[in-house]
């Protein structure tokens, strides 16, 4: 299907990400760019006002004596100031490095030093205390800027508050920039202890955003609700930059805790989310059904069945059936009540960052939600593929975006080639050459197949990277190795693929378990003792101790305690004693499901 695209700003017209912002403000100065909540009241910011704010932030950055190519960082929740700082930095040819708002001090220090960040914008006094813990390690930072006032604490001459740092007014200056200039470095979890810095140019992101808008509709009458962290490339490209390119209003959710309430207030027409949000609503719907009357459950099941047939008929994959005549009633009695949880007027919903379970996807499309699953990597700016409104295969990762070539390489690995592929890893040419071939093909690390229709189906992972349902990517190998430093553990496997958090399957040392059980007053010979919640809590405490030096993602919330070892004979280890993750997961699938049922 071809969408109306006259309102879009093309990469050629924008040239850079700041050029995109300026062009949008020129075209639609009085339209609403951003909506945010302050002290319980929602406020609108038109494009022309947003551009004036960017000028103030630009002037403050100029006062720091920075040069084109210098790196600046920000640790903010999603808010207008995130945009203003980003655009001001980009307008000067500075390179923006986003950090997680809540991270271990050591990880933040590593990123700041590795990227040689000169100015760091943060939000709260709590964050300042975190930064102060590693203040001696942040030698490259010449200026810390606090969005909120920081009271008391040890003096640091590098600290300034936004209210004192920003001028009252400023005129926007223009600096010559090129589309191929480095725009941002985004640190993403690798298989080693430290994250890798993905380098993306202005052109990388602009082309990806424009190709996305040729694949799904968005326009000046739309409003998105932004709640995924802007430090994630998914939200940054699909929510923020695509919003500018299409003229969409971006509303900032107050927090995940207020998300369901904000959906009702903002009533977005477009929602960009990771699977976890759909999982939460799906679980609520299923839980309510269990308490409903038999007739209500029957009616809901009928709505699902008829709705799926209606969806398949609309996709031209099924013939018309008389049961479709029931849909208007079922839509009013059942489907509309579920859709109202999203605000009631969604015309497009995109899920990415991690695979969405087929059952959940099927439920929502059956009830009329235009849900498109997509796929991508930080290294590809990030979208590689997405389903289309009228060519939607919910179990697939969709069709490649226009301009993106795909192929299946060795070991069934999906490889991609396009202008969206990253420039490389910051200060890591070895990792770059391992990821991108000499002729430009990027290795995704994911096993896939491509159907006759061109849809991509992800079938597995070549590298052992866990992708949780919130989109967080976690490398388990180093974590497992660290846990094994404690003699309580003989073998460990961390799991959490497509789940809301991490759990550990732990084979315990019999002697160490006997001692621990004795301390807890449990019978070490009883299988029931391994299931005791106090034993699990103690084991998680021991695990957390070993993971104290890892980044913030390394949090284990549940643990399955075992005494039977994983061996070659029982098929859980390879002849070279490597763990067969899939086999272990299959063997304990019921136990793992039970862990997450009480997550």
Coordinates of C-alpha atoms in Angstrom, one line a residue:
X1 CA 0.0 0.0 0.0
X2 CA 1.3 3.5 -0.9
X3 CA 0.8 6.2 1.8
X4 CA 0.5 9.9 1.3
X5 CA 4.1 11.3 1.8
X6 CA 3.9 14.9 0.7
X7 CA 4.0 16.1 4.3
X8 CA 7.3 14.2 5.0
X9 CA 10.6 15.8 5.2
X10 CA 13.1 13.8 3.2
X11 CA 16.7 13.0 4.1
X12 CA 17.8 15.2 1.2
X13 CA 15.8 18.1 2.4
X14 CA 16.9 17.7 6.0
X15 CA 20.5 16.8 5.4
X16 CA 21.1 16.5 9.2
X17 CA 19.0 15.6 12.2
X18 CA 19.1 19.3 13.3
X19 CA 18.3 20.3 9.8
X20 CA 15.2 18.1 10.1
X21 CA 14.1 19.9 13.2
X22 CA 14.6 23.3 11.7
X23 CA 12.7 22.4 8.6
X24 CA 9.8 21.1 10.6
X25 CA 9.7 24.3 12.6
X26 CA 9.7 26.3 9.4
X27 CA 6.9 24.3 7.8
X28 CA 4.5 24.1 10.8
X29 CA 5.6 26.6 13.4
X30 CA 2.3 26.8 15.2
X31 CA 1.6 23.0 15.3
X32 CA 2.1 21.2 18.6
X33 CA 5.5 19.5 18.7
X34 CA 5.5 18.2 22.3
X35 CA 3.1 17.7 25.2
X36 CA 4.2 17.1 28.8
X37 CA 2.8 17.1 32.3
X38 CA 4.0 19.5 35.0
X39 CA 2.6 19.4 38.5
X40 CA -0.5 17.6 37.3
X41 CA -1.2 19.8 34.3
X42 CA -0.5 19.0 30.6
X43 CA 1.3 21.7 28.5
X44 CA 1.8 22.0 24.8
X45 CA 5.0 23.3 23.1
X46 CA 4.6 24.5 19.5
X47 CA 7.5 23.9 17.0
X48 CA 8.5 27.5 16.9
X49 CA 8.8 27.6 20.7
X50 CA 10.7 24.4 20.8
X51 CA 13.2 25.9 18.3
X52 CA 13.6 29.0 20.5
X53 CA 14.4 26.7 23.4
X54 CA 17.0 24.8 21.3
X55 CA 18.7 28.2 20.7
X56 CA 19.1 28.7 24.4
X57 CA 20.6 25.3 24.9
X58 CA 22.9 25.8 21.9
X59 CA 24.2 29.0 23.4
X60 CA 25.0 27.3 26.7
X61 CA 26.9 24.6 24.9
X62 CA 28.9 27.2 22.9
X63 CA 29.9 28.8 26.2
X64 CA 31.7 25.6 27.1
X65 CA 34.2 26.0 24.3
X66 CA 33.4 22.7 22.7
X67 CA 34.5 21.7 19.2
X68 CA 32.8 19.8 16.5
X69 CA 33.1 16.1 17.2
X70 CA 33.3 16.5 21.0
X71 CA 31.0 14.1 22.9
X72 CA 28.3 15.2 25.3
X73 CA 26.1 13.0 27.4
X74 CA 22.7 13.0 29.0
X75 CA 21.0 11.0 31.8
X76 CA 17.4 12.2 31.6
X77 CA 14.0 10.6 31.6
X78 CA 11.9 11.4 28.5
X79 CA 11.1 15.1 28.5
X80 CA 11.3 18.2 26.3
X81 CA 14.7 19.0 27.7
X82 CA 16.0 15.7 26.3
X83 CA 15.0 17.0 22.9
X84 CA 16.4 20.5 23.4
X85 CA 19.8 19.3 24.5
X86 CA 20.0 16.7 21.8
X87 CA 19.1 19.2 19.0
X88 CA 21.4 21.9 20.4
X89 CA 24.3 19.5 20.5
X90 CA 23.6 18.1 17.0
X91 CA 23.3 21.7 15.6
X92 CA 26.9 22.2 16.7
X93 CA 28.3 19.0 15.3
X94 CA 28.7 17.5 18.8
X95 CA 28.2 13.8 19.3
X96 CA 25.4 12.8 21.7
X97 CA 25.9 9.9 24.1
X98 CA 22.7 8.9 26.0
X99 CA 23.1 7.1 29.3
X100 CA 20.6 5.1 31.3
X101 CA 18.9 7.2 34.0
X102 CA 19.5 4.6 36.6
X103 CA 22.8 2.7 36.2
X104 CA 25.6 1.5 38.3
X105 CA 28.2 4.2 38.9
X106 CA 31.0 2.1 37.5
X107 CA 29.1 1.6 34.2
X108 CA 28.3 5.3 33.8
X109 CA 32.0 6.1 34.5
X110 CA 33.1 3.6 31.9
X111 CA 30.9 5.2 29.2
X112 CA 31.9 8.7 30.2
X113 CA 35.6 7.9 30.0
X114 CA 35.4 5.7 26.9
X115 CA 33.5 8.3 25.0
X116 CA 35.5 11.1 26.6
X117 CA 32.3 13.0 27.5
X118 CA 32.9 16.7 28.0
X119 CA 29.4 17.9 29.3
X120 CA 26.9 15.7 31.1
X121 CA 23.3 16.7 31.7
X122 CA 21.5 14.8 34.4
X123 CA 18.2 15.3 36.3
X124 CA 18.0 14.5 40.0
X125 CA 20.0 14.9 43.2
X126 CA 19.9 11.1 43.5
X127 CA 21.8 10.9 40.2
X128 CA 24.3 13.4 41.4
X129 CA 25.0 11.3 44.4
X130 CA 25.6 8.3 42.1
X131 CA 28.0 10.4 40.0
X132 CA 29.8 11.7 43.0
X133 CA 30.6 8.1 44.0
X134 CA 32.8 7.9 40.9
X135 CA 33.6 11.6 40.6
X136 CA 37.3 10.8 40.6
X137 CA 36.9 8.6 37.5
X138 CA 35.1 11.2 35.5
X139 CA 38.2 13.2 34.5
X140 CA 37.0 14.0 31.0
X141 CA 33.8 15.8 32.2
X142 CA 34.4 19.5 32.4
X143 CA 30.8 20.4 33.2
X144 CA 27.9 18.6 35.0
X145 CA 24.5 20.3 34.4
X146 CA 21.6 19.4 36.8
X147 CA 18.1 19.8 35.5
X148 CA 16.8 20.0 39.1
X149 CA 18.5 21.9 41.9
X150 CA 21.1 20.0 43.8
X151 CA 21.1 20.9 47.5
X152 CA 24.2 20.4 49.7
X153 CA 26.8 17.7 49.2
X154 CA 30.5 18.1 48.6
X155 CA 31.4 21.1 46.4
X156 CA 32.3 20.4 42.8
X157 CA 33.2 23.4 40.7
X158 CA 32.1 21.6 37.6
X159 CA 28.5 21.5 38.7
X160 CA 25.9 24.0 37.3
X161 CA 22.1 24.1 37.5
X162 CA 20.2 24.6 34.3
X163 CA 18.5 27.7 35.5
X164 CA 22.0 29.4 35.9
X165 CA 23.6 27.7 32.9
X166 CA 21.0 28.6 30.2
X167 CA 20.7 32.2 28.9
X168 CA 17.3 33.8 29.0
X169 CA 17.3 34.3 25.2
X170 CA 19.6 33.4 22.3
X171 CA 19.7 33.4 18.5
X172 CA 20.3 30.1 16.8
X173 CA 23.7 29.8 15.1
X174 CA 24.3 27.6 12.1
X175 CA 27.4 25.5 11.8
X176 CA 28.3 23.7 8.5
X177 CA 27.5 20.0 8.9
X178 CA 27.5 17.0 6.5
X179 CA 25.0 14.1 6.4
X180 CA 27.8 11.6 7.0
X181 CA 29.0 13.3 10.2
X182 CA 28.9 11.2 13.4
X183 CA 25.7 12.1 15.3
X184 CA 25.6 9.8 18.3
X185 CA 27.3 7.0 20.1
X186 CA 24.9 4.5 21.7
X187 CA 26.4 2.0 24.1
X188 CA 24.8 -1.5 23.8
X189 CA 25.5 -4.6 25.8
X190 CA 28.1 -6.9 24.3
X191 CA 29.3 -10.4 25.1
X192 CA 32.2 -9.0 27.2
X193 CA 32.0 -7.1 30.4
X194 CA 31.9 -3.7 28.8
X195 CA 29.3 -2.3 26.4
X196 CA 30.2 -1.3 22.9
X197 CA 29.6 2.2 21.5
X198 CA 27.6 2.1 18.2
X199 CA 28.4 5.0 16.0
X200 CA 25.5 6.3 13.9
X201 CA 25.6 9.2 11.5
X202 CA 22.9 11.8 10.7
X203 CA 22.4 10.0 7.4
X204 CA 22.1 6.6 9.0
X205 CA 19.1 7.7 11.2
X206 CA 17.5 10.0 8.6
X207 CA 17.3 7.3 6.0
X208 CA 16.0 4.8 8.5
X209 CA 13.3 7.1 9.7
X210 CA 12.2 8.0 6.1
X211 CA 12.2 4.3 5.1
X212 CA 10.0 3.6 8.1
X213 CA 7.5 6.2 7.1
X214 CA 7.3 4.7 3.6
X215 CA 6.2 1.5 5.3
X216 CA 3.6 2.6 7.9
X217 CA 1.5 5.8 8.0
X218 CA 2.0 8.8 10.3
X219 CA 1.0 12.4 9.8
X220 CA 0.3 15.8 11.3
X221 CA -3.0 14.7 12.8
X222 CA -1.3 11.9 14.9
X223 CA -0.1 11.9 18.5
X224 CA 2.4 9.4 20.0
X225 CA 2.9 8.6 23.6
X226 CA 6.6 8.4 24.5
X227 CA 7.4 6.1 27.4
X228 CA 10.3 3.9 26.2
X229 CA 13.6 5.4 27.2
X230 CA 15.0 7.8 24.6
X231 CA 18.4 6.2 25.4
X232 CA 17.1 3.2 23.3
X233 CA 17.6 3.6 19.6
X234 CA 14.1 2.2 19.0
X235 CA 12.3 5.0 20.8
X236 CA 14.7 7.6 19.6
X237 CA 14.3 6.9 15.9
X238 CA 10.7 5.7 15.8
X239 CA 9.2 8.0 18.4
X240 CA 11.4 11.1 18.3
X241 CA 13.0 11.5 14.8
X242 CA 10.1 10.0 12.9
X243 CA 7.8 12.2 14.8
X244 CA 9.7 15.3 13.5
X245 CA 9.8 14.0 10.0
X246 CA 6.1 13.4 9.8
X247 CA 5.0 16.3 12.0
X248 CA 3.5 14.1 14.7
X249 CA 2.9 15.4 18.2
X250 CA 5.0 13.6 20.8
X251 CA 3.5 13.4 24.3
X252 CA 5.8 12.3 27.2
X253 CA 4.3 9.8 29.6
X254 CA 5.0 10.7 33.3
X255 CA 6.4 7.3 34.0
X256 CA 5.7 3.6 33.4
X257 CA 3.7 3.6 36.7
X258 CA 1.3 6.2 35.1
X259 CA 1.3 4.6 31.6
X260 CA -2.2 3.2 31.7
X261 CA -3.5 6.4 33.1
X262 CA -1.6 8.5 30.5
X263 CA -3.0 6.4 27.7
X264 CA -6.5 7.4 28.8
X265 CA -5.5 11.1 29.0
X266 CA -3.4 11.4 25.8
X267 CA -5.4 8.9 23.8
X268 CA -2.6 8.4 21.2
X269 CA -3.3 7.5 17.6
X270 CA 0.2 5.8 17.3
X271 CA 1.8 3.6 20.0
X272 CA 5.5 2.5 19.8
X273 CA 6.2 -0.2 22.4
X274 CA 8.1 -3.2 23.5
X275 CA 6.2 -6.5 24.1
X276 CA 6.1 -6.0 27.8
X277 CA 3.3 -3.4 27.6
X278 CA 1.1 -5.7 25.5
X279 CA 1.9 -8.5 27.9
X280 CA 0.7 -6.5 30.8
X281 CA -2.6 -5.7 29.2
X282 CA -3.0 -9.2 27.9
X283 CA -2.4 -10.7 31.4
X284 CA -5.0 -8.3 32.9
X285 CA -7.5 -9.3 30.2
X286 CA -6.9 -13.0 30.8
X287 CA -7.1 -12.5 34.6
X288 CA -10.4 -10.7 34.4
X289 CA -11.7 -13.5 32.1
X290 CA -11.0 -16.1 34.8
X291 CA -13.4 -14.2 37.1
X292 CA -16.0 -13.6 34.5
X293 CA -19.2 -15.6 33.9
X294 CA -19.3 -18.5 31.5
X295 CA -21.3 -16.4 29.0
X296 CA -18.8 -13.6 29.2
X297 CA -16.0 -16.0 28.5
X298 CA -17.9 -17.5 25.6
X299 CA -18.6 -14.1 24.1
X300 CA -14.9 -13.2 24.4
X301 CA -13.8 -16.4 22.7
X302 CA -16.3 -15.8 19.9
X303 CA -15.0 -12.2 19.5
X304 CA -11.4 -13.6 19.2
X305 CA -12.5 -16.3 16.7
X306 CA -14.6 -14.0 14.5
X307 CA -12.0 -11.2 14.8
X308 CA -9.2 -13.4 13.6
X309 CA -11.3 -14.5 10.6
X310 CA -12.1 -10.9 9.9
X311 CA -8.4 -10.0 10.1
X312 CA -7.4 -12.8 7.8
X313 CA -10.2 -11.8 5.4
X314 CA -8.9 -8.2 5.4
X315 CA -5.4 -9.5 4.6
X316 CA -6.9 -11.5 1.7
X317 CA -5.8 -14.8 3.2
X318 CA -9.3 -16.1 3.9
X319 CA -12.7 -16.0 2.2
X320 CA -15.8 -14.2 3.5
X321 CA -17.8 -16.1 6.1
X322 CA -21.3 -15.4 7.5
X323 CA -19.9 -15.2 11.0
X324 CA -18.4 -11.9 10.0
X325 CA -21.9 -10.4 10.3
X326 CA -21.5 -10.8 14.1
X327 CA -18.5 -8.5 14.2
X328 CA -20.3 -5.1 14.8
X329 CA -22.0 -6.5 17.9
X330 CA -18.8 -8.3 19.1
X331 CA -16.8 -5.2 18.5
X332 CA -19.1 -3.1 20.6
X333 CA -19.6 -5.6 23.4
X334 CA -16.0 -7.0 23.6
X335 CA -13.3 -5.6 21.4
X336 CA -13.9 -1.9 22.1
X337 CA -13.6 -2.5 25.8
X338 CA -10.1 -3.9 25.4
X339 CA -9.1 -1.2 22.9
X340 CA -10.2 1.5 25.4
X341 CA -7.3 0.5 27.6
X342 CA -5.0 2.0 24.9
X343 CA -7.1 5.2 24.8
X344 CA -9.6 4.1 22.3
X345 CA -8.3 5.7 19.1
X346 CA -5.2 3.8 18.0
X347 CA -4.8 3.5 14.3
X348 CA -1.3 2.1 14.4
X349 CA 0.7 0.2 17.0
X350 CA 4.3 -1.0 16.5
X351 CA 6.0 -3.6 18.6
X352 CA 9.8 -4.0 18.6
X353 CA 12.9 -4.4 20.7
X354 CA 12.1 -8.1 21.4
X355 CA 9.8 -10.8 19.9
X356 CA 6.2 -10.6 20.7
X357 CA 4.5 -13.9 21.7
X358 CA 2.3 -15.2 18.9
X359 CA -0.7 -15.7 21.3
X360 CA -0.5 -12.1 22.5
X361 CA -0.1 -10.7 19.0
X362 CA -3.0 -12.8 17.7
X363 CA -5.3 -11.7 20.5
X364 CA -4.8 -8.0 19.8
X365 CA -5.1 -8.1 16.0
X366 CA -8.2 -10.3 16.5
X367 CA -9.8 -7.6 18.6
X368 CA -9.0 -4.9 16.0
X369 CA -5.7 -3.4 17.1
X370 CA -3.5 -2.6 14.0
X371 CA -0.4 -4.2 15.6
X372 CA 2.7 -4.4 13.5
X373 CA 5.7 -6.4 14.7
X374 CA 9.1 -5.2 13.6
X375 CA 12.8 -6.1 14.0
X376 CA 16.1 -4.3 14.2
X377 CA 19.3 -3.6 15.9
X378 CA 21.0 -0.5 17.4
X379 CA 23.7 -1.1 14.8
X380 CA 21.1 -0.6 12.0
X381 CA 19.6 2.7 13.3
X382 CA 17.6 0.5 14.2
X383 CA 14.7 -0.7 12.0
X384 CA 15.5 -3.6 9.6
X385 CA 12.0 -4.8 8.9
X386 CA 8.3 -4.3 9.9
X387 CA 5.0 -5.8 8.9
X388 CA 2.6 -3.6 6.8
X389 CA -1.0 -2.7 7.5
X390 CA -2.3 -4.8 4.6
X391 CA 0.5 -7.4 4.6
X392 CA 0.7 -8.3 8.2
X393 CA 2.0 -11.7 9.3
X394 CA 1.9 -11.4 13.1
X395 CA 4.3 -14.3 13.7
X396 CA 6.9 -12.7 11.4
X397 CA 9.3 -9.8 11.9
X398 CA 7.9 -8.3 8.7
X399 CA 9.3 -7.1 5.4
X400 CA 12.6 -5.3 5.0
X401 CA 12.3 -1.5 4.8
X402 CA 12.7 0.1 1.4
X403 CA 16.5 0.3 0.6
X404 CA 17.5 -2.5 2.9
X405 CA 19.0 -5.7 1.4
X406 CA 18.8 -8.9 3.3
X407 CA 20.2 -12.4 2.8
X408 CA 20.8 -15.6 4.8
X409 CA 24.5 -16.3 5.4
X410 CA 26.4 -19.1 7.0
X411 CA 24.7 -20.8 10.0
X412 CA 21.4 -19.4 8.7
X413 CA 22.4 -15.9 10.0
X414 CA 20.4 -12.9 8.8
X415 CA 22.7 -10.3 7.2
X416 CA 21.7 -6.8 6.1
X417 CA 23.2 -4.1 3.9
X418 CA 21.9 -0.5 3.7
X419 CA 22.7 3.2 4.3
X420 CA 21.3 2.5 7.8
X421 CA 24.2 0.3 8.9
X422 CA 26.4 1.9 11.6
X423 CA 29.7 3.6 10.9
X424 CA 31.3 1.1 13.3
X425 CA 32.0 0.6 17.1
X426 CA 33.7 3.5 18.8
X427 CA 37.4 2.8 19.4
X428 CA 36.9 -0.9 18.5
X429 CA 37.9 -1.6 14.9
X430 CA 38.2 -5.3 15.7
X431 CA 34.6 -5.6 16.8
X432 CA 33.5 -3.5 13.8
X433 CA 35.3 -5.8 11.2
X434 CA 33.7 -8.8 12.9
X435 CA 30.3 -7.3 12.6
X436 CA 30.5 -5.8 9.1
X437 CA 32.2 -7.5 6.1
X438 CA 34.5 -5.7 3.7
X439 CA 31.6 -5.5 1.2
X440 CA 29.2 -3.9 3.7
X441 CA 27.1 -6.8 4.9
X442 CA 26.2 -6.5 8.6
X443 CA 25.9 -9.8 10.6
X444 CA 22.9 -9.6 12.9
X445 CA 23.8 -12.6 15.0
X446 CA 20.2 -13.9 14.6
X447 CA 19.2 -17.0 12.7
X448 CA 16.4 -16.5 10.3
X449 CA 14.5 -17.7 7.3
X450 CA 12.9 -15.5 4.6
X451 CA 9.6 -16.7 3.2
X452 CA 8.5 -16.6 -0.4
X453 CA 6.5 -13.4 0.4
X454 CA 9.8 -11.8 1.7
X455 CA 8.8 -11.8 5.3
X456 CA 11.6 -12.4 7.8
X457 CA 11.1 -15.0 10.5
X458 CA 13.7 -15.0 13.3
X459 CA 14.3 -18.6 14.3
X460 CA 17.1 -18.4 16.9
X461 CA 20.2 -16.6 18.1
X462 CA 23.7 -17.4 17.1
X463 CA 25.2 -15.4 19.9
X464 CA 24.0 -16.0 23.4
X465 CA 22.3 -12.7 24.0
X466 CA 19.0 -12.7 26.0
X467 CA 16.4 -10.2 24.8
X468 CA 13.9 -9.5 27.5
X469 CA 10.3 -8.3 26.8
X470 CA 11.2 -4.7 27.6
X471 CA 13.8 -4.8 24.8
X472 CA 16.8 -4.9 27.1
X473 CA 19.7 -7.1 25.7
X474 CA 21.6 -9.1 28.2
X475 CA 24.8 -11.2 27.6
X476 CA 24.5 -14.1 30.0
X477 CA 27.9 -15.8 29.6
X478 CA 30.0 -13.4 31.8
X479 CA 27.3 -13.2 34.4
X480 CA 27.1 -17.0 34.6
X481 CA 30.9 -17.2 35.0
X482 CA 30.8 -14.6 37.8
X483 CA 28.1 -16.5 39.7
X484 CA 30.2 -19.7 39.6
X485 CA 32.9 -18.0 41.7
X486 CA 30.6 -18.8 44.6
X487 CA 31.2 -22.5 45.6
X488 CA 27.5 -22.9 46.3
X489 CA 27.0 -23.1 42.5
X490 CA 28.1 -26.0 40.3
X491 CA 26.3 -24.9 37.2
X492 CA 24.2 -21.8 36.3
X493 CA 22.1 -20.8 33.3
X494 CA 20.5 -17.3 33.2
X495 CA 17.2 -17.2 31.3
X496 CA 14.7 -14.4 30.4
X497 CA 14.3 -14.5 26.6
X498 CA 11.0 -12.6 25.9
X499 CA 10.4 -12.4 29.7
X500 CA 10.0 -9.3 31.9
X501 CA 13.2 -10.0 33.9
X502 CA 16.0 -12.4 34.5
X503 CA 15.9 -15.7 36.4
X504 CA 18.7 -18.2 37.2
X505 CA 18.6 -22.0 36.9
X506 CA 21.2 -23.1 39.5
X507 CA 22.7 -26.6 40.1
X508 CA 23.9 -26.4 43.7
X509 CA 27.0 -28.0 45.2
X510 CA 25.6 -30.8 47.4
X511 CA 27.9 -30.1 50.4
X512 CA 27.4 -26.3 50.2
X513 CA 23.7 -26.8 49.9
X514 CA 23.7 -29.0 53.0
X515 CA 25.4 -26.2 54.9
X516 CA 23.0 -23.6 53.6
X517 CA 19.9 -25.7 54.3
X518 CA 21.2 -26.2 57.9
X519 CA 21.5 -22.5 58.4
X520 CA 17.9 -22.0 57.2
X521 CA 16.6 -24.9 59.2
X522 CA 15.7 -26.9 56.2
X523 CA 16.1 -30.6 55.4
X524 CA 18.8 -30.8 52.7
X525 CA 17.6 -34.2 51.5
X526 CA 14.0 -33.1 50.9
X527 CA 13.2 -32.0 47.4
X528 CA 10.6 -29.6 48.9
X529 CA 13.4 -27.6 50.6
X530 CA 14.8 -26.6 47.2
X531 CA 11.4 -24.9 46.5
X532 CA 11.3 -23.0 49.8
X533 CA 11.0 -19.2 49.2
X534 CA 13.6 -18.4 51.9
X535 CA 16.1 -20.7 50.2
X536 CA 15.5 -19.0 46.9
X537 CA 15.9 -15.6 48.5
X538 CA 19.2 -16.6 50.1
X539 CA 20.5 -18.0 46.8
X540 CA 19.5 -14.8 44.9
X541 CA 21.3 -12.8 47.6
X542 CA 24.5 -14.9 46.9
X543 CA 24.1 -14.4 43.2
X544 CA 23.6 -10.6 43.5
X545 CA 26.9 -10.4 45.5
X546 CA 28.8 -11.9 42.6
X547 CA 27.1 -9.6 40.1
X548 CA 27.7 -6.4 42.0
X549 CA 30.2 -5.1 39.4
X550 CA 28.0 -5.7 36.4
X551 CA 25.8 -3.0 34.7
X552 CA 22.2 -2.4 35.9
X553 CA 20.7 -5.0 33.7
X554 CA 22.3 -7.8 35.7
X555 CA 19.5 -8.3 38.2
X556 CA 18.3 -11.8 39.0
X557 CA 14.7 -11.8 40.4
X558 CA 13.9 -15.5 40.6
X559 CA 15.9 -18.7 40.9
X560 CA 15.2 -22.4 40.3
X561 CA 17.3 -24.5 42.7
X562 CA 18.5 -27.9 41.4
X563 CA 20.8 -30.7 42.6
X564 CA 20.8 -32.9 39.4
X565 CA 23.9 -31.9 37.3
X566 CA 23.8 -31.2 33.6
X567 CA 25.9 -33.7 31.8
X568 CA 26.8 -35.1 28.4
X569 CA 24.9 -38.2 29.2
X570 CA 21.6 -36.5 30.0
X571 CA 22.0 -34.4 26.8
X572 CA 22.4 -31.0 28.5
X573 CA 26.1 -30.5 27.7
X574 CA 28.0 -30.8 24.4
X575 CA 31.0 -33.2 24.1
X576 CA 33.1 -30.1 24.8
X577 CA 31.1 -29.5 28.0
X578 CA 29.3 -26.4 26.6
X579 CA 25.8 -25.8 27.9
X580 CA 22.9 -26.6 25.6
X581 CA 20.8 -23.6 26.5
X582 CA 17.8 -24.7 24.5
X583 CA 17.8 -28.2 25.8
X584 CA 18.0 -27.0 29.4
X585 CA 15.2 -24.6 28.8
X586 CA 13.1 -27.3 27.3
X587 CA 13.7 -29.7 30.2
X588 CA 12.7 -27.2 32.8
X589 CA 10.1 -25.3 30.8
X590 CA 7.3 -25.9 33.3
X591 CA 9.4 -24.9 36.2
X592 CA 10.5 -21.7 34.4
X593 CA 6.9 -20.9 33.5
X594 CA 6.1 -21.4 37.2
X595 CA 8.8 -18.9 38.2
X596 CA 7.4 -16.2 35.9
X597 CA 3.8 -16.8 36.9
X598 CA 4.8 -15.3 40.3
X599 CA 7.3 -12.8 38.9

